[in-house]
């Protein structure tokens, strides 16, 4: 994963659907089950790329050791942070950024999730 210099360098990428588009998606537990169950994320460092309003990241948080959600849409990230506070989820972090320029060292995460992301 490359180090980020500026998330703003990819202008409109990721802004095609509104931040609350997760209302159109299945519950994270159902999606995790299709990926192989919670064992996929249990006690692992997880990054949710294109996290939107945090649906999958927040669904993984009770099982993972660390969860970071990244999305280019600042409104989506604000909503994800609000949801995390409302749910009392402390170990999920949300950042504005793009998949092409993730600000993390290679191999920092054990699992990368791109749920409903093109």
JSON list of N, CA, C and O in Angstrom, two decimals, residues 16-74:
[
{"chain": "A", "resi": 16, "resn": "UNK", "atom": "N", "xyz": [-20.38, 8.98, -5.89]},
{"chain": "A", "resi": 16, "resn": "UNK", "atom": "CA", "xyz": [-21.51, 8.67, -6.76]},
{"chain": "A", "resi": 16, "resn": "UNK", "atom": "C", "xyz": [-22.77, 8.32, -5.99]},
{"chain": "A", "resi": 16, "resn": "UNK", "atom": "O", "xyz": [-23.86, 8.50, -6.49]},
{"chain": "A", "resi": 17, "resn": "UNK", "atom": "N", "xyz": [-22.63, 7.80, -4.80]},
{"chain": "A", "resi": 17, "resn": "UNK", "atom": "CA", "xyz": [-23.78, 7.43, -3.98]},
{"chain": "A", "resi": 17, "resn": "UNK", "atom": "C", "xyz": [-23.76, 8.25, -2.70]},
{"chain": "A", "resi": 17, "resn": "UNK", "atom": "O", "xyz": [-22.70, 8.57, -2.18]},
{"chain": "A", "resi": 18, "resn": "UNK", "atom": "N", "xyz": [-24.92, 8.57, -2.16]},
{"chain": "A", "resi": 18, "resn": "UNK", "atom": "CA", "xyz": [-24.94, 9.34, -0.91]},
{"chain": "A", "resi": 18, "resn": "UNK", "atom": "C", "xyz": [-24.36, 8.53, 0.25]},
{"chain": "A", "resi": 18, "resn": "UNK", "atom": "O", "xyz": [-24.33, 7.31, 0.22]},
{"chain": "A", "resi": 19, "resn": "UNK", "atom": "N", "xyz": [-23.93, 9.24, 1.27]},
{"chain": "A", "resi": 19, "resn": "UNK", "atom": "CA", "xyz": [-23.29, 8.62, 2.43]},
{"chain": "A", "resi": 19, "resn": "UNK", "atom": "C", "xyz": [-24.17, 7.58, 3.09]},
{"chain": "A", "resi": 19, "resn": "UNK", "atom": "O", "xyz": [-23.68, 6.62, 3.67]},
{"chain": "A", "resi": 20, "resn": "UNK", "atom": "N", "xyz": [-25.48, 7.73, 3.02]},
{"chain": "A", "resi": 20, "resn": "UNK", "atom": "CA", "xyz": [-26.37, 6.78, 3.70]},
{"chain": "A", "resi": 20, "resn": "UNK", "atom": "C", "xyz": [-26.79, 5.64, 2.78]},
{"chain": "A", "resi": 20, "resn": "UNK", "atom": "O", "xyz": [-27.76, 4.96, 3.06]},
{"chain": "A", "resi": 21, "resn": "UNK", "atom": "N", "xyz": [-26.03, 5.38, 1.73]},
{"chain": "A", "resi": 21, "resn": "UNK", "atom": "CA", "xyz": [-26.40, 4.32, 0.78]},
{"chain": "A", "resi": 21, "resn": "UNK", "atom": "C", "xyz": [-26.34, 2.93, 1.41]},
{"chain": "A", "resi": 21, "resn": "UNK", "atom": "O", "xyz": [-26.83, 1.97, 0.82]},
{"chain": "A", "resi": 22, "resn": "UNK", "atom": "N", "xyz": [-25.78, 2.78, 2.60]},
{"chain": "A", "resi": 22, "resn": "UNK", "atom": "CA", "xyz": [-25.74, 1.45, 3.23]},
{"chain": "A", "resi": 22, "resn": "UNK", "atom": "C", "xyz": [-27.14, 0.96, 3.57]},
{"chain": "A", "resi": 22, "resn": "UNK", "atom": "O", "xyz": [-27.34, -0.22, 3.82]},
{"chain": "A", "resi": 23, "resn": "UNK", "atom": "N", "xyz": [-28.11, 1.86, 3.58]},
{"chain": "A", "resi": 23, "resn": "UNK", "atom": "CA", "xyz": [-29.49, 1.43, 3.80]},
{"chain": "A", "resi": 23, "resn": "UNK", "atom": "C", "xyz": [-29.94, 0.46, 2.70]},
{"chain": "A", "resi": 23, "resn": "UNK", "atom": "O", "xyz": [-30.88, -0.29, 2.89]},
{"chain": "A", "resi": 24, "resn": "UNK", "atom": "N", "xyz": [-29.26, 0.49, 1.57]},
{"chain": "A", "resi": 24, "resn": "UNK", "atom": "CA", "xyz": [-29.59, -0.39, 0.45]},
{"chain": "A", "resi": 24, "resn": "UNK", "atom": "C", "xyz": [-28.80, -1.69, 0.50]},
{"chain": "A", "resi": 24, "resn": "UNK", "atom": "O", "xyz": [-28.98, -2.54, -0.38]},
{"chain": "A", "resi": 25, "resn": "UNK", "atom": "N", "xyz": [-27.94, -1.86, 1.48]},
{"chain": "A", "resi": 25, "resn": "UNK", "atom": "CA", "xyz": [-27.05, -3.02, 1.57]},
{"chain": "A", "resi": 25, "resn": "UNK", "atom": "C", "xyz": [-27.54, -4.00, 2.63]},
{"chain": "A", "resi": 25, "resn": "UNK", "atom": "O", "xyz": [-28.25, -3.63, 3.55]},
{"chain": "A", "resi": 26, "resn": "UNK", "atom": "N", "xyz": [-27.06, -5.26, 2.54]},
{"chain": "A", "resi": 26, "resn": "UNK", "atom": "CA", "xyz": [-27.44, -6.24, 3.58]},
{"chain": "A", "resi": 26, "resn": "UNK", "atom": "C", "xyz": [-26.76, -5.91, 4.91]},
{"chain": "A", "resi": 26, "resn": "UNK", "atom": "O", "xyz": [-25.74, -5.20, 4.93]},
{"chain": "A", "resi": 27, "resn": "UNK", "atom": "N", "xyz": [-27.29, -6.41, 6.00]},
{"chain": "A", "resi": 27, "resn": "UNK", "atom": "CA", "xyz": [-26.63, -6.21, 7.30]},
{"chain": "A", "resi": 27, "resn": "UNK", "atom": "C", "xyz": [-25.22, -6.80, 7.26]},
{"chain": "A", "resi": 27, "resn": "UNK", "atom": "O", "xyz": [-24.98, -7.81, 6.59]},
{"chain": "A", "resi": 28, "resn": "UNK", "atom": "N", "xyz": [-24.28, -6.19, 7.96]},
{"chain": "A", "resi": 28, "resn": "UNK", "atom": "CA", "xyz": [-22.89, -6.66, 7.91]},
{"chain": "A", "resi": 28, "resn": "UNK", "atom": "C", "xyz": [-22.73, -8.12, 8.36]},
{"chain": "A", "resi": 28, "resn": "UNK", "atom": "O", "xyz": [-21.89, -8.84, 7.82]},
{"chain": "A", "resi": 29, "resn": "UNK", "atom": "N", "xyz": [-23.55, -8.57, 9.31]},
{"chain": "A", "resi": 29, "resn": "UNK", "atom": "CA", "xyz": [-23.45, -9.97, 9.76]},
{"chain": "A", "resi": 29, "resn": "UNK", "atom": "C", "xyz": [-23.73, -10.94, 8.61]},
{"chain": "A", "resi": 29, "resn": "UNK", "atom": "O", "xyz": [-23.09, -11.98, 8.50]},
{"chain": "A", "resi": 30, "resn": "UNK", "atom": "N", "xyz": [-24.70, -10.59, 7.78]},
{"chain": "A", "resi": 30, "resn": "UNK", "atom": "CA", "xyz": [-25.05, -11.45, 6.64]},
{"chain": "A", "resi": 30, "resn": "UNK", "atom": "C", "xyz": [-23.90, -11.47, 5.63]},
{"chain": "A", "resi": 30, "resn": "UNK", "atom": "O", "xyz": [-23.56, -12.53, 5.10]},
{"chain": "A", "resi": 31, "resn": "UNK", "atom": "N", "xyz": [-23.34, -10.32, 5.40]},
{"chain": "A", "resi": 31, "resn": "UNK", "atom": "CA", "xyz": [-22.24, -10.25, 4.44]},
{"chain": "A", "resi": 31, "resn": "UNK", "atom": "C", "xyz": [-21.00, -10.98, 4.97]},
{"chain": "A", "resi": 31, "resn": "UNK", "atom": "O", "xyz": [-20.35, -11.72, 4.24]},
{"chain": "A", "resi": 32, "resn": "UNK", "atom": "N", "xyz": [-20.69, -10.80, 6.25]},
{"chain": "A", "resi": 32, "resn": "UNK", "atom": "CA", "xyz": [-19.56, -11.53, 6.85]},
{"chain": "A", "resi": 32, "resn": "UNK", "atom": "C", "xyz": [-19.77, -13.04, 6.75]},
{"chain": "A", "resi": 32, "resn": "UNK", "atom": "O", "xyz": [-18.83, -13.78, 6.48]},
{"chain": "A", "resi": 33, "resn": "UNK", "atom": "N", "xyz": [-20.99, -13.49, 6.97]},
{"chain": "A", "resi": 33, "resn": "UNK", "atom": "CA", "xyz": [-21.29, -14.91, 6.86]},
{"chain": "A", "resi": 33, "resn": "UNK", "atom": "C", "xyz": [-20.94, -15.42, 5.46]},
{"chain": "A", "resi": 33, "resn": "UNK", "atom": "O", "xyz": [-20.35, -16.49, 5.29]},
{"chain": "A", "resi": 34, "resn": "UNK", "atom": "N", "xyz": [-21.25, -14.64, 4.44]},
{"chain": "A", "resi": 34, "resn": "UNK", "atom": "CA", "xyz": [-20.95, -15.04, 3.06]},
{"chain": "A", "resi": 34, "resn": "UNK", "atom": "C", "xyz": [-19.45, -15.07, 2.79]},
{"chain": "A", "resi": 34, "resn": "UNK", "atom": "O", "xyz": [-18.99, -15.81, 1.93]},
{"chain": "A", "resi": 35, "resn": "UNK", "atom": "N", "xyz": [-18.69, -14.25, 3.51]},
{"chain": "A", "resi": 35, "resn": "UNK", "atom": "CA", "xyz": [-17.23, -14.23, 3.35]},
{"chain": "A", "resi": 35, "resn": "UNK", "atom": "C", "xyz": [-16.55, -15.34, 4.15]},
{"chain": "A", "resi": 35, "resn": "UNK", "atom": "O", "xyz": [-15.34, -15.49, 4.07]},
{"chain": "A", "resi": 36, "resn": "UNK", "atom": "N", "xyz": [-17.30, -16.08, 4.95]},
{"chain": "A", "resi": 36, "resn": "UNK", "atom": "CA", "xyz": [-16.71, -17.16, 5.73]},
{"chain": "A", "resi": 36, "resn": "UNK", "atom": "C", "xyz": [-16.94, -17.03, 7.22]},
{"chain": "A", "resi": 36, "resn": "UNK", "atom": "O", "xyz": [-16.44, -17.82, 8.00]},
{"chain": "A", "resi": 37, "resn": "UNK", "atom": "N", "xyz": [-17.67, -16.02, 7.64]},
{"chain": "A", "resi": 37, "resn": "UNK", "atom": "CA", "xyz": [-18.00, -15.86, 9.05]},
{"chain": "A", "resi": 37, "resn": "UNK", "atom": "C", "xyz": [-17.08, -14.91, 9.78]},
{"chain": "A", "resi": 37, "resn": "UNK", "atom": "O", "xyz": [-16.12, -14.37, 9.22]},
{"chain": "A", "resi": 38, "resn": "UNK", "atom": "N", "xyz": [-17.37, -14.74, 11.06]},
{"chain": "A", "resi": 38, "resn": "UNK", "atom": "CA", "xyz": [-16.61, -13.77, 11.84]},
{"chain": "A", "resi": 38, "resn": "UNK", "atom": "C", "xyz": [-15.15, -14.19, 12.05]},
{"chain": "A", "resi": 38, "resn": "UNK", "atom": "O", "xyz": [-14.32, -13.35, 12.39]},
{"chain": "A", "resi": 39, "resn": "UNK", "atom": "N", "xyz": [-14.85, -15.46, 11.80]},
{"chain": "A", "resi": 39, "resn": "UNK", "atom": "CA", "xyz": [-13.45, -15.90, 11.92]},
{"chain": "A", "resi": 39, "resn": "UNK", "atom": "C", "xyz": [-12.54, -15.15, 10.95]},
{"chain": "A", "resi": 39, "resn": "UNK", "atom": "O", "xyz": [-11.34, -15.01, 11.20]},
{"chain": "A", "resi": 40, "resn": "UNK", "atom": "N", "xyz": [-13.11, -14.65, 9.87]},
{"chain": "A", "resi": 40, "resn": "UNK", "atom": "CA", "xyz": [-12.34, -13.88, 8.90]},
{"chain": "A", "resi": 40, "resn": "UNK", "atom": "C", "xyz": [-11.70, -12.66, 9.57]},
{"chain": "A", "resi": 40, "resn": "UNK", "atom": "O", "xyz": [-10.58, -12.27, 9.23]},
{"chain": "A", "resi": 41, "resn": "UNK", "atom": "N", "xyz": [-12.41, -12.05, 10.52]},
{"chain": "A", "resi": 41, "resn": "UNK", "atom": "CA", "xyz": [-11.94, -10.80, 11.12]},
{"chain": "A", "resi": 41, "resn": "UNK", "atom": "C", "xyz": [-11.59, -10.92, 12.61]},
{"chain": "A", "resi": 41, "resn": "UNK", "atom": "O", "xyz": [-11.03, -9.99, 13.18]},
{"chain": "A", "resi": 42, "resn": "UNK", "atom": "N", "xyz": [-11.89, -12.04, 13.23]},
{"chain": "A", "resi": 42, "resn": "UNK", "atom": "CA", "xyz": [-11.66, -12.18, 14.67]},
{"chain": "A", "resi": 42, "resn": "UNK", "atom": "C", "xyz": [-10.19, -11.95, 15.02]},
{"chain": "A", "resi": 42, "resn": "UNK", "atom": "O", "xyz": [-9.30, -12.58, 14.48]},
{"chain": "A", "resi": 43, "resn": "UNK", "atom": "N", "xyz": [-9.98, -10.98, 15.95]},
{"chain": "A", "resi": 43, "resn": "UNK", "atom": "CA", "xyz": [-8.65, -10.64, 16.47]},
{"chain": "A", "resi": 43, "resn": "UNK", "atom": "C", "xyz": [-7.67, -10.22, 15.36]},
{"chain": "A", "resi": 43, "resn": "UNK", "atom": "O", "xyz": [-6.47, -10.39, 15.50]},
{"chain": "A", "resi": 44, "resn": "UNK", "atom": "N", "xyz": [-8.20, -9.67, 14.28]},
{"chain": "A", "resi": 44, "resn": "UNK", "atom": "CA", "xyz": [-7.34, -9.24, 13.18]},
{"chain": "A", "resi": 44, "resn": "UNK", "atom": "C", "xyz": [-7.45, -7.73, 12.97]},
{"chain": "A", "resi": 44, "resn": "UNK", "atom": "O", "xyz": [-8.39, -7.09, 13.42]},
{"chain": "A", "resi": 45, "resn": "UNK", "atom": "N", "xyz": [-6.46, -7.19, 12.28]},
{"chain": "A", "resi": 45, "resn": "UNK", "atom": "CA", "xyz": [-6.47, -5.77, 11.90]},
{"chain": "A", "resi": 45, "resn": "UNK", "atom": "C", "xyz": [-7.16, -5.68, 10.54]},
{"chain": "A", "resi": 45, "resn": "UNK", "atom": "O", "xyz": [-6.70, -6.28, 9.57]},
{"chain": "A", "resi": 46, "resn": "UNK", "atom": "N", "xyz": [-8.25, -4.93, 10.50]},
{"chain": "A", "resi": 46, "resn": "UNK", "atom": "CA", "xyz": [-9.12, -4.89, 9.32]},
{"chain": "A", "resi": 46, "resn": "UNK", "atom": "C", "xyz": [-9.18, -3.46, 8.77]},
{"chain": "A", "resi": 46, "resn": "UNK", "atom": "O", "xyz": [-9.35, -2.51, 9.53]},
{"chain": "A", "resi": 47, "resn": "UNK", "atom": "N", "xyz": [-9.05, -3.35, 7.45]},
{"chain": "A", "resi": 47, "resn": "UNK", "atom": "CA", "xyz": [-9.30, -2.07, 6.79]},
{"chain": "A", "resi": 47, "resn": "UNK", "atom": "C", "xyz": [-10.49, -2.26, 5.86]},
{"chain": "A", "resi": 47, "resn": "UNK", "atom": "O", "xyz": [-10.57, -3.25, 5.13]},
{"chain": "A", "resi": 48, "resn": "UNK", "atom": "N", "xyz": [-11.43, -1.34, 5.95]},
{"chain": "A", "resi": 48, "resn": "UNK", "atom": "CA", "xyz": [-12.61, -1.33, 5.10]},
{"chain": "A", "resi": 48, "resn": "UNK", "atom": "C", "xyz": [-12.43, -0.18, 4.11]},
{"chain": "A", "resi": 48, "resn": "UNK", "atom": "O", "xyz": [-12.59, 0.99, 4.47]},
{"chain": "A", "resi": 49, "resn": "UNK", "atom": "N", "xyz": [-12.06, -0.52, 2.89]},
{"chain": "A", "resi": 49, "resn": "UNK", "atom": "CA", "xyz": [-11.76, 0.47, 1.86]},
{"chain": "A", "resi": 49, "resn": "UNK", "atom": "C", "xyz": [-13.05, 0.81, 1.13]},
{"chain": "A", "resi": 49, "resn": "UNK", "atom": "O", "xyz": [-13.74, -0.07, 0.62]},
{"chain": "A", "resi": 50, "resn": "UNK", "atom": "N", "xyz": [-13.37, 2.09, 1.08]},
{"chain": "A", "resi": 50, "resn": "UNK", "atom": "CA", "xyz": [-14.65, 2.52, 0.51]},
{"chain": "A", "resi": 50, "resn": "UNK", "atom": "C", "xyz": [-15.76, 2.24, 1.51]},
{"chain": "A", "resi": 50, "resn": "UNK", "atom": "O", "xyz": [-16.83, 1.77, 1.18]},
{"chain": "A", "resi": 51, "resn": "UNK", "atom": "N", "xyz": [-15.50, 2.58, 2.77]},
{"chain": "A", "resi": 51, "resn": "UNK", "atom": "CA", "xyz": [-16.37, 2.21, 3.88]},
{"chain": "A", "resi": 51, "resn": "UNK", "atom": "C", "xyz": [-17.71, 2.92, 3.90]},
{"chain": "A", "resi": 51, "resn": "UNK", "atom": "O", "xyz": [-18.61, 2.52, 4.62]},
{"chain": "A", "resi": 52, "resn": "UNK", "atom": "N", "xyz": [-17.84, 4.01, 3.14]},
{"chain": "A", "resi": 52, "resn": "UNK", "atom": "CA", "xyz": [-19.10, 4.76, 3.19]},
{"chain": "A", "resi": 52, "resn": "UNK", "atom": "C", "xyz": [-19.41, 5.20, 4.60]},
{"chain": "A", "resi": 52, "resn": "UNK", "atom": "O", "xyz": [-18.56, 5.74, 5.30]},
{"chain": "A", "resi": 53, "resn": "UNK", "atom": "N", "xyz": [-20.62, 4.90, 5.05]},
{"chain": "A", "resi": 53, "resn": "UNK", "atom": "CA", "xyz": [-21.03, 5.33, 6.40]},
{"chain": "A", "resi": 53, "resn": "UNK", "atom": "C", "xyz": [-20.60, 4.35, 7.49]},
{"chain": "A", "resi": 53, "resn": "UNK", "atom": "O", "xyz": [-21.06, 4.44, 8.62]},
{"chain": "A", "resi": 54, "resn": "UNK", "atom": "N", "xyz": [-19.71, 3.43, 7.17]},
{"chain": "A", "resi": 54, "resn": "UNK", "atom": "CA", "xyz": [-19.12, 2.55, 8.18]},
{"chain": "A", "resi": 54, "resn": "UNK", "atom": "C", "xyz": [-19.84, 1.25, 8.44]},
{"chain": "A", "resi": 54, "resn": "UNK", "atom": "O", "xyz": [-19.51, 0.53, 9.38]},
{"chain": "A", "resi": 55, "resn": "UNK", "atom": "N", "xyz": [-20.80, 0.90, 7.60]},
{"chain": "A", "resi": 55, "resn": "UNK", "atom": "CA", "xyz": [-21.62, -0.30, 7.81]},
{"chain": "A", "resi": 55, "resn": "UNK", "atom": "C", "xyz": [-20.77, -1.54, 8.10]},
{"chain": "A", "resi": 55, "resn": "UNK", "atom": "O", "xyz": [-20.91, -2.18, 9.14]},
{"chain": "A", "resi": 56, "resn": "UNK", "atom": "N", "xyz": [-19.85, -1.90, 7.20]},
{"chain": "A", "resi": 56, "resn": "UNK", "atom": "CA", "xyz": [-19.06, -3.12, 7.40]},
{"chain": "A", "resi": 56, "resn": "UNK", "atom": "C", "xyz": [-18.01, -2.95, 8.50]},
{"chain": "A", "resi": 56, "resn": "UNK", "atom": "O", "xyz": [-17.79, -3.85, 9.29]},
{"chain": "A", "resi": 57, "resn": "UNK", "atom": "N", "xyz": [-17.37, -1.80, 8.54]},
{"chain": "A", "resi": 57, "resn": "UNK", "atom": "CA", "xyz": [-16.36, -1.56, 9.58]},
{"chain": "A", "resi": 57, "resn": "UNK", "atom": "C", "xyz": [-16.97, -1.71, 10.97]},
{"chain": "A", "resi": 57, "resn": "UNK", "atom": "O", "xyz": [-16.40, -2.37, 11.84]},
{"chain": "A", "resi": 58, "resn": "UNK", "atom": "N", "xyz": [-18.14, -1.12, 11.16]},
{"chain": "A", "resi": 58, "resn": "UNK", "atom": "CA", "xyz": [-18.81, -1.22, 12.46]},
{"chain": "A", "resi": 58, "resn": "UNK", "atom": "C", "xyz": [-19.29, -2.64, 12.72]},
{"chain": "A", "resi": 58, "resn": "UNK", "atom": "O", "xyz": [-19.32, -3.08, 13.87]},
{"chain": "A", "resi": 59, "resn": "UNK", "atom": "N", "xyz": [-19.64, -3.36, 11.67]},
{"chain": "A", "resi": 59, "resn": "UNK", "atom": "CA", "xyz": [-20.04, -4.76, 11.83]},
{"chain": "A", "resi": 59, "resn": "UNK", "atom": "C", "xyz": [-18.88, -5.66, 12.21]},
{"chain": "A", "resi": 59, "resn": "UNK", "atom": "O", "xyz": [-19.05, -6.67, 12.89]},
{"chain": "A", "resi": 60, "resn": "UNK", "atom": "N", "xyz": [-17.67, -5.29, 11.79]},
{"chain": "A", "resi": 60, "resn": "UNK", "atom": "CA", "xyz": [-16.47, -6.08, 12.10]},
{"chain": "A", "resi": 60, "resn": "UNK", "atom": "C", "xyz": [-15.88, -5.72, 13.46]},
{"chain": "A", "resi": 60, "resn": "UNK", "atom": "O", "xyz": [-15.21, -6.54, 14.09]},
{"chain": "A", "resi": 61, "resn": "UNK", "atom": "N", "xyz": [-16.11, -4.51, 13.91]},
{"chain": "A", "resi": 61, "resn": "UNK", "atom": "CA", "xyz": [-15.46, -3.99, 15.12]},
{"chain": "A", "resi": 61, "resn": "UNK", "atom": "C", "xyz": [-15.61, -4.86, 16.36]},
{"chain": "A", "resi": 61, "resn": "UNK", "atom": "O", "xyz": [-14.64, -4.99, 17.12]},
{"chain": "A", "resi": 62, "resn": "UNK", "atom": "N", "xyz": [-16.76, -5.48, 16.62]},
{"chain": "A", "resi": 62, "resn": "UNK", "atom": "CA", "xyz": [-16.85, -6.28, 17.84]},
{"chain": "A", "resi": 62, "resn": "UNK", "atom": "C", "xyz": [-15.91, -7.49, 17.85]},
{"chain": "A", "resi": 62, "resn": "UNK", "atom": "O", "xyz": [-15.60, -8.03, 18.91]},
{"chain": "A", "resi": 63, "resn": "UNK", "atom": "N", "xyz": [-15.43, -7.91, 16.70]},
{"chain": "A", "resi": 63, "resn": "UNK", "atom": "CA", "xyz": [-14.61, -9.11, 16.60]},
{"chain": "A", "resi": 63, "resn": "UNK", "atom": "C", "xyz": [-13.14, -8.82, 16.32]},
{"chain": "A", "resi": 63, "resn": "UNK", "atom": "O", "xyz": [-12.27, -9.57, 16.73]},
{"chain": "A", "resi": 64, "resn": "UNK", "atom": "N", "xyz": [-12.86, -7.74, 15.61]},
{"chain": "A", "resi": 64, "resn": "UNK", "atom": "CA", "xyz": [-11.50, -7.43, 15.17]},
{"chain": "A", "resi": 64, "resn": "UNK", "atom": "C", "xyz": [-10.70, -6.76, 16.28]},
{"chain": "A", "resi": 64, "resn": "UNK", "atom": "O", "xyz": [-11.26, -6.20, 17.22]},
{"chain": "A", "resi": 65, "resn": "UNK", "atom": "N", "xyz": [-9.38, -6.81, 16.16]},
{"chain": "A", "resi": 65, "resn": "UNK", "atom": "CA", "xyz": [-8.53, -6.11, 17.11]},
{"chain": "A", "resi": 65, "resn": "UNK", "atom": "C", "xyz": [-8.40, -4.63, 16.75]},
{"chain": "A", "resi": 65, "resn": "UNK", "atom": "O", "xyz": [-8.18, -3.79, 17.62]},
{"chain": "A", "resi": 66, "resn": "UNK", "atom": "N", "xyz": [-8.55, -4.32, 15.47]},
{"chain": "A", "resi": 66, "resn": "UNK", "atom": "CA", "xyz": [-8.47, -2.94, 14.98]},
{"chain": "A", "resi": 66, "resn": "UNK", "atom": "C", "xyz": [-9.28, -2.85, 13.70]},
{"chain": "A", "resi": 66, "resn": "UNK", "atom": "O", "xyz": [-9.24, -3.77, 12.87]},
{"chain": "A", "resi": 67, "resn": "UNK", "atom": "N", "xyz": [-10.02, -1.77, 13.53]},
{"chain": "A", "resi": 67, "resn": "UNK", "atom": "CA", "xyz": [-10.78, -1.55, 12.30]},
{"chain": "A", "resi": 67, "resn": "UNK", "atom": "C", "xyz": [-10.58, -0.10, 11.87]},
{"chain": "A", "resi": 67, "resn": "UNK", "atom": "O", "xyz": [-10.75, 0.81, 12.67]},
{"chain": "A", "resi": 68, "resn": "UNK", "atom": "N", "xyz": [-10.21, 0.06, 10.60]},
{"chain": "A", "resi": 68, "resn": "UNK", "atom": "CA", "xyz": [-10.09, 1.40, 10.03]},
{"chain": "A", "resi": 68, "resn": "UNK", "atom": "C", "xyz": [-10.94, 1.43, 8.77]},
{"chain": "A", "resi": 68, "resn": "UNK", "atom": "O", "xyz": [-10.81, 0.56, 7.91]},
{"chain": "A", "resi": 69, "resn": "UNK", "atom": "N", "xyz": [-11.82, 2.41, 8.70]},
{"chain": "A", "resi": 69, "resn": "UNK", "atom": "CA", "xyz": [-12.61, 2.63, 7.50]},
{"chain": "A", "resi": 69, "resn": "UNK", "atom": "C", "xyz": [-12.08, 3.83, 6.76]},
{"chain": "A", "resi": 69, "resn": "UNK", "atom": "O", "xyz": [-11.79, 4.86, 7.38]},
{"chain": "A", "resi": 70, "resn": "UNK", "atom": "N", "xyz": [-11.93, 3.70, 5.44]},
{"chain": "A", "resi": 70, "resn": "UNK", "atom": "CA", "xyz": [-11.41, 4.78, 4.61]},
{"chain": "A", "resi": 70, "resn": "UNK", "atom": "C", "xyz": [-12.40, 5.01, 3.48]},
{"chain": "A", "resi": 70, "resn": "UNK", "atom": "O", "xyz": [-12.87, 4.06, 2.84]},
{"chain": "A", "resi": 71, "resn": "UNK", "atom": "N", "xyz": [-12.72, 6.28, 3.24]},
{"chain": "A", "resi": 71, "resn": "UNK", "atom": "CA", "xyz": [-13.63, 6.64, 2.15]},
{"chain": "A", "resi": 71, "resn": "UNK", "atom": "C", "xyz": [-13.28, 8.04, 1.67]},
{"chain": "A", "resi": 71, "resn": "UNK", "atom": "O", "xyz": [-12.88, 8.88, 2.48]},
{"chain": "A", "resi": 72, "resn": "UNK", "atom": "N", "xyz": [-13.42, 8.30, 0.37]},
{"chain": "A", "resi": 72, "resn": "UNK", "atom": "CA", "xyz": [-13.10, 9.64, -0.14]},
{"chain": "A", "resi": 72, "resn": "UNK", "atom": "C", "xyz": [-14.16, 10.70, 0.18]},
{"chain": "A", "resi": 72, "resn": "UNK", "atom": "O", "xyz": [-13.90, 11.89, 0.02]},
{"chain": "A", "resi": 73, "resn": "UNK", "atom": "N", "xyz": [-15.31, 10.29, 0.65]},
{"chain": "A", "resi": 73, "resn": "UNK", "atom": "CA", "xyz": [-16.41, 11.23, 0.89]},
{"chain": "A", "resi": 73, "resn": "UNK", "atom": "C", "xyz": [-16.41, 11.69, 2.35]},
{"chain": "A", "resi": 73, "resn": "UNK", "atom": "O", "xyz": [-16.73, 10.93, 3.26]},
{"chain": "A", "resi": 74, "resn": "UNK", "atom": "N", "xyz": [-16.07, 12.95, 2.60]},
{"chain": "A", "resi": 74, "resn": "UNK", "atom": "CA", "xyz": [-16.04, 13.45, 3.99]},
{"chain": "A", "resi": 74, "resn": "UNK", "atom": "C", "xyz": [-17.39, 13.35, 4.70]},
{"chain": "A", "resi": 74, "resn": "UNK", "atom": "O", "xyz": [-17.43, 13.12, 5.91]}
]
